[in-house]
mmCIF file of N, CA and C in Angstrom:
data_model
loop_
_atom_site.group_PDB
_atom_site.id
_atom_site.type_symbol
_atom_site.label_atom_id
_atom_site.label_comp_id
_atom_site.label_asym_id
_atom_site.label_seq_id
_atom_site.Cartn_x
_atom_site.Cartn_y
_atom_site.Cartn_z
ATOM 1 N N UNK A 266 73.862 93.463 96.197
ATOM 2 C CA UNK A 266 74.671 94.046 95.148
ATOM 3 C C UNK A 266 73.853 95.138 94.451
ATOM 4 N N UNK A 267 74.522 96.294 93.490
ATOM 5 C CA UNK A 267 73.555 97.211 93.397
ATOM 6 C C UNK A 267 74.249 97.187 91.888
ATOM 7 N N UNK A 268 73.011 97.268 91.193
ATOM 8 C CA UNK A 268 73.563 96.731 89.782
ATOM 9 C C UNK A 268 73.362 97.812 88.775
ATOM 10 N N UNK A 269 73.983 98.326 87.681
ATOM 11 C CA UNK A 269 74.076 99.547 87.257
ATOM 12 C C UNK A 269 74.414 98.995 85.942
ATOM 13 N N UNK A 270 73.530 99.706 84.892
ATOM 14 C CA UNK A 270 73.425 99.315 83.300
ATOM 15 C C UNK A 270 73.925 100.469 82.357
ATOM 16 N N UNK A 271 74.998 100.468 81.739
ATOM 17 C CA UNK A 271 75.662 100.949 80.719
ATOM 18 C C UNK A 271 74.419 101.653 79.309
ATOM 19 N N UNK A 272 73.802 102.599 79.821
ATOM 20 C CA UNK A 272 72.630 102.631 78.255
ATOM 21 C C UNK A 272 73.826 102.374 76.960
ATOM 22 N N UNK A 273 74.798 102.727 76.687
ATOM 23 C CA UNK A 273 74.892 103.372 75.359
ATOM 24 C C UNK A 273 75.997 101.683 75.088
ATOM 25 N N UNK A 274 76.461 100.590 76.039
ATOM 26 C CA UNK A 274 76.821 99.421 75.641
ATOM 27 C C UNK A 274 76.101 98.290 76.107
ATOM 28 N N UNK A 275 75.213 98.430 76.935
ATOM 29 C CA UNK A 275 74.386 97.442 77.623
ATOM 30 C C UNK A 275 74.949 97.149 78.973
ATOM 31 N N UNK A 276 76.406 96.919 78.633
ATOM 32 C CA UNK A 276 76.930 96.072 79.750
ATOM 33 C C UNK A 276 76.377 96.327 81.232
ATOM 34 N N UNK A 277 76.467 95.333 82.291
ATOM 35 C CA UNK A 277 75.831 95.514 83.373
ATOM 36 C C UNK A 277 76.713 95.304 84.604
ATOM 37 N N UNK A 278 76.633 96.430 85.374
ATOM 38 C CA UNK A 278 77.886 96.070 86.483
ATOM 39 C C UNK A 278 76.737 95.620 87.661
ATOM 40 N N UNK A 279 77.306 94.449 88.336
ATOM 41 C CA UNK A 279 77.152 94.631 90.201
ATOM 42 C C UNK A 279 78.108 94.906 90.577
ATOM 43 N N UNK A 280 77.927 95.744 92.043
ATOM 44 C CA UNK A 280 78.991 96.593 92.532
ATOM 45 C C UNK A 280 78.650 96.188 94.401
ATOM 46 N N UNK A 281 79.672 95.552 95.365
ATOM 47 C CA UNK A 281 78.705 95.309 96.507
ATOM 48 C C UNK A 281 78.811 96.930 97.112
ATOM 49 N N UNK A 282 77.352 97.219 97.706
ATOM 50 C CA UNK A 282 77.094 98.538 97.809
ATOM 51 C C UNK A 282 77.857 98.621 99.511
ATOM 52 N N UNK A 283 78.524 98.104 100.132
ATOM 53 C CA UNK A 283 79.119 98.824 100.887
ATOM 54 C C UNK A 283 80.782 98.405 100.696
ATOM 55 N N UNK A 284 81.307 97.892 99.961
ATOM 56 C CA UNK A 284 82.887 97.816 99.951
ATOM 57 C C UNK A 284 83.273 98.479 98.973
ATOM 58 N N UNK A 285 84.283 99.159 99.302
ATOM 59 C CA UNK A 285 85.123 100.180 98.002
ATOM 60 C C UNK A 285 86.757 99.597 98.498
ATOM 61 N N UNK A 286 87.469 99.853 97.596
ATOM 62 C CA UNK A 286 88.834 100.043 97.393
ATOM 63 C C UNK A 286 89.581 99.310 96.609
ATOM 64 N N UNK A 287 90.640 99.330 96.731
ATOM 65 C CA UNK A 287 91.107 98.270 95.414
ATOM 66 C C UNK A 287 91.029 97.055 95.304
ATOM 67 N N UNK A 288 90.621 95.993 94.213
ATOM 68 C CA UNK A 288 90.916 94.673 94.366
ATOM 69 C C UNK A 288 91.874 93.741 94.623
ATOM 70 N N UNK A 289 92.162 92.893 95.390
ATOM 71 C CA UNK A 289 93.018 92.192 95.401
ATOM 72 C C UNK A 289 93.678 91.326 94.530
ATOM 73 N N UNK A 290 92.234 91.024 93.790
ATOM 74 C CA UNK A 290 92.145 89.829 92.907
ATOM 75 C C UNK A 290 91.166 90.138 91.803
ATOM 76 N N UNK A 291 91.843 90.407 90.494
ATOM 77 C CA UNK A 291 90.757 90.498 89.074
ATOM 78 C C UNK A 291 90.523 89.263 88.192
ATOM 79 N N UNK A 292 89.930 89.224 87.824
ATOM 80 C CA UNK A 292 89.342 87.810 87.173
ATOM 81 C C UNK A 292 89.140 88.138 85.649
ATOM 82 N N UNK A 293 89.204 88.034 84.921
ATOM 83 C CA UNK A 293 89.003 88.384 83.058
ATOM 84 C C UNK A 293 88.679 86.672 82.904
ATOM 85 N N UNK A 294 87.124 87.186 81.933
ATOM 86 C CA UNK A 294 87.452 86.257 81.379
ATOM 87 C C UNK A 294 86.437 86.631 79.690
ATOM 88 N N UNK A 295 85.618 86.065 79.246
ATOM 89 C CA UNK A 295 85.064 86.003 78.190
ATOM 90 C C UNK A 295 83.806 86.934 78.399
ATOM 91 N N UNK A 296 83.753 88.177 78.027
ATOM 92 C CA UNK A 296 82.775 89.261 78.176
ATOM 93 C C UNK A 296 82.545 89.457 79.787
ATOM 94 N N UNK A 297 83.924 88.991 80.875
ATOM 95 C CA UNK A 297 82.774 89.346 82.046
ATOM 96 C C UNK A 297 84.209 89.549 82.796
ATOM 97 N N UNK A 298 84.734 90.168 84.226
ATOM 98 C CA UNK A 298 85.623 90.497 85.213
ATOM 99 C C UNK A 298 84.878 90.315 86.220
ATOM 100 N N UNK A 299 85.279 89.888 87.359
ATOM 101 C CA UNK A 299 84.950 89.875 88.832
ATOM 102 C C UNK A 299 86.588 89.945 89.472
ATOM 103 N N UNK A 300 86.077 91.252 90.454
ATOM 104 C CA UNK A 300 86.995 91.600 91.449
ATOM 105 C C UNK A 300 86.656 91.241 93.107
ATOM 106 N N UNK A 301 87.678 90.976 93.482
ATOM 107 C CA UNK A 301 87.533 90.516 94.548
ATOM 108 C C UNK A 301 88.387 91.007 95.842
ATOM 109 N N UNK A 302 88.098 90.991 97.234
ATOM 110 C CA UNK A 302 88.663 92.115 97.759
ATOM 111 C C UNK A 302 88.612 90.654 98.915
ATOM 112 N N UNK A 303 89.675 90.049 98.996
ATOM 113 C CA UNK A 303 89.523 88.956 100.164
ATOM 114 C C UNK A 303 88.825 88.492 99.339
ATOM 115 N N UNK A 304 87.868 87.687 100.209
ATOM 116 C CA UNK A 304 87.346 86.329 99.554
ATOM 117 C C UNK A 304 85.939 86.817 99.491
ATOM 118 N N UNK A 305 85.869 88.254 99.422
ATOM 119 C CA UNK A 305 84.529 89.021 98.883
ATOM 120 C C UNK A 305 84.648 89.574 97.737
ATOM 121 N N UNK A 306 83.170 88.990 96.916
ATOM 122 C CA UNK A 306 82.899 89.896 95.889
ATOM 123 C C UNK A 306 82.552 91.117 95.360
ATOM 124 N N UNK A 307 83.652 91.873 95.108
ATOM 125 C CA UNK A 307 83.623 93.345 94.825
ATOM 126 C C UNK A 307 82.818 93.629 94.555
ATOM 127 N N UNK A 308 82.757 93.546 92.761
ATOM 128 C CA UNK A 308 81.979 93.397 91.168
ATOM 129 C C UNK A 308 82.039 92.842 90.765
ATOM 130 N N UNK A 309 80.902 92.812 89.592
ATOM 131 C CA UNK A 309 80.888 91.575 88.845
ATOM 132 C C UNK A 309 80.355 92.538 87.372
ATOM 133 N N UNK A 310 81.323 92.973 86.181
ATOM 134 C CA UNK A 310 81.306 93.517 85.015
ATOM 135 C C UNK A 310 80.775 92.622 84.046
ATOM 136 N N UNK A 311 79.639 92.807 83.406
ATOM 137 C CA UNK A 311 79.581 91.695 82.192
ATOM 138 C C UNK A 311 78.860 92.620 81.399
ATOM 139 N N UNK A 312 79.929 92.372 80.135
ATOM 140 C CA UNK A 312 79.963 92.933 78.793
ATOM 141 C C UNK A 312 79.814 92.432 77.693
ATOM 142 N N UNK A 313 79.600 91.143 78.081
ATOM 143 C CA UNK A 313 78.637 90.134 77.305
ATOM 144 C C UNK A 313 78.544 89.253 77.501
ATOM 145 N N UNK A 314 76.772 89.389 77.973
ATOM 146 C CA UNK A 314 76.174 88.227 78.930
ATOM 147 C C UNK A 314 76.307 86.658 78.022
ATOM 148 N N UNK A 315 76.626 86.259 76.756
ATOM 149 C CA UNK A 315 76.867 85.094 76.713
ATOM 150 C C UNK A 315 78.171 84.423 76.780
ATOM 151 N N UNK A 316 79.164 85.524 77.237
ATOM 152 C CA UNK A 316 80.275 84.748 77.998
ATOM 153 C C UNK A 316 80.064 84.370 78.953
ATOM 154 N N UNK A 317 79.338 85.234 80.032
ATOM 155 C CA UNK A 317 79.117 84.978 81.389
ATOM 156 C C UNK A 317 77.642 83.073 81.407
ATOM 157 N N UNK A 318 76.927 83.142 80.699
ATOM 158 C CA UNK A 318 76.162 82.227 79.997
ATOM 159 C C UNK A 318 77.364 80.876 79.710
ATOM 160 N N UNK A 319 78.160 80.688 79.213
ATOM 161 C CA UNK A 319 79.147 79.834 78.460
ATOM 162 C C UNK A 319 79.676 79.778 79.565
ATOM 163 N N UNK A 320 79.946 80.403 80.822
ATOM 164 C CA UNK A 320 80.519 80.431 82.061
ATOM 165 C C UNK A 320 79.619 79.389 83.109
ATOM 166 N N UNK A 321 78.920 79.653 82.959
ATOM 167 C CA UNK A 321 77.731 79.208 83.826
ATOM 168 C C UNK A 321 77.262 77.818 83.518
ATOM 169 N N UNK A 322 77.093 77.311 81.764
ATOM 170 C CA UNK A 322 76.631 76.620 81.020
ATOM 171 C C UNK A 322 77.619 75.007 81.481
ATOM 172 N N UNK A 323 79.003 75.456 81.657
ATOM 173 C CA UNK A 323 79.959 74.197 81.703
ATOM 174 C C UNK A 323 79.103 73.544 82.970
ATOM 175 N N UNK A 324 79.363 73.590 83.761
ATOM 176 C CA UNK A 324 79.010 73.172 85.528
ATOM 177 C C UNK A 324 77.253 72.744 85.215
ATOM 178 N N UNK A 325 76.597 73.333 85.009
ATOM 179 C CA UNK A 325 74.859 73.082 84.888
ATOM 180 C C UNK A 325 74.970 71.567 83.727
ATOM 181 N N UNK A 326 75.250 71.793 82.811
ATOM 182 C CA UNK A 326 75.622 70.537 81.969
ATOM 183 C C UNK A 326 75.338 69.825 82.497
ATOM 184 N N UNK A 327 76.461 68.951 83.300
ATOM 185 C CA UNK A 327 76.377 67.818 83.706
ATOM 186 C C UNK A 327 75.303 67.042 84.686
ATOM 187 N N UNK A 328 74.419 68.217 85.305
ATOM 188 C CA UNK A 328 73.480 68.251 86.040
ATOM 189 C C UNK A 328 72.143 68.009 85.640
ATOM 190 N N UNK A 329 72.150 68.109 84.021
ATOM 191 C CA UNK A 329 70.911 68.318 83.395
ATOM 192 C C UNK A 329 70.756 66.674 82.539
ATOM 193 N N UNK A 330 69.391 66.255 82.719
ATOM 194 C CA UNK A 330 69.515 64.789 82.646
ATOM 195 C C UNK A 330 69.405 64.196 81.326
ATOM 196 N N UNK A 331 69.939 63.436 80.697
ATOM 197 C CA UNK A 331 70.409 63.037 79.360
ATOM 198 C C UNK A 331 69.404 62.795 78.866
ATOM 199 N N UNK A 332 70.066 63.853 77.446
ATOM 200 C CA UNK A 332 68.614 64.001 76.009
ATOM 201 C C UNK A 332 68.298 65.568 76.189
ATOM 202 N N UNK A 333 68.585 65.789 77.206
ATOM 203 C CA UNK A 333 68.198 67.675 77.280
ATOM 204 C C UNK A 333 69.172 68.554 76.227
#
């Protein structure tokens, strides 16, 4: 993925460096979009990494061993 940083908002795109065209499938969710073209990942937009964090955070939880 070839990842490209917004100076003047931070935000940070991955982009996969050889597929272009439209998405099939957009994803919104809490500071972040992933497009998807088939069951490949386009991009991945995050405009604020502690949505994408709060995204990530549910699933790891339960994995992490009690008292953490």
């Amino acid at each position: 993925m070839e990842r490209l940083i917004d100076a003047e908002t931070g935000a940070i795109l991955f982009r996969h460096p050889n597929l272009r065209g439209i998405p099939d499938l957009v994803v919104e969710g809490d500071g972040y979009t992933l497009e998807f073209i088939g069951s490949t990942l386009l991009c991945l937009d995050i405009s604020d990494p502690t949505g994408m964090a709060r995204l990530l955070a549910g699933p790891l939880k339960g994995q992490l061993p009690v008292g953490v």
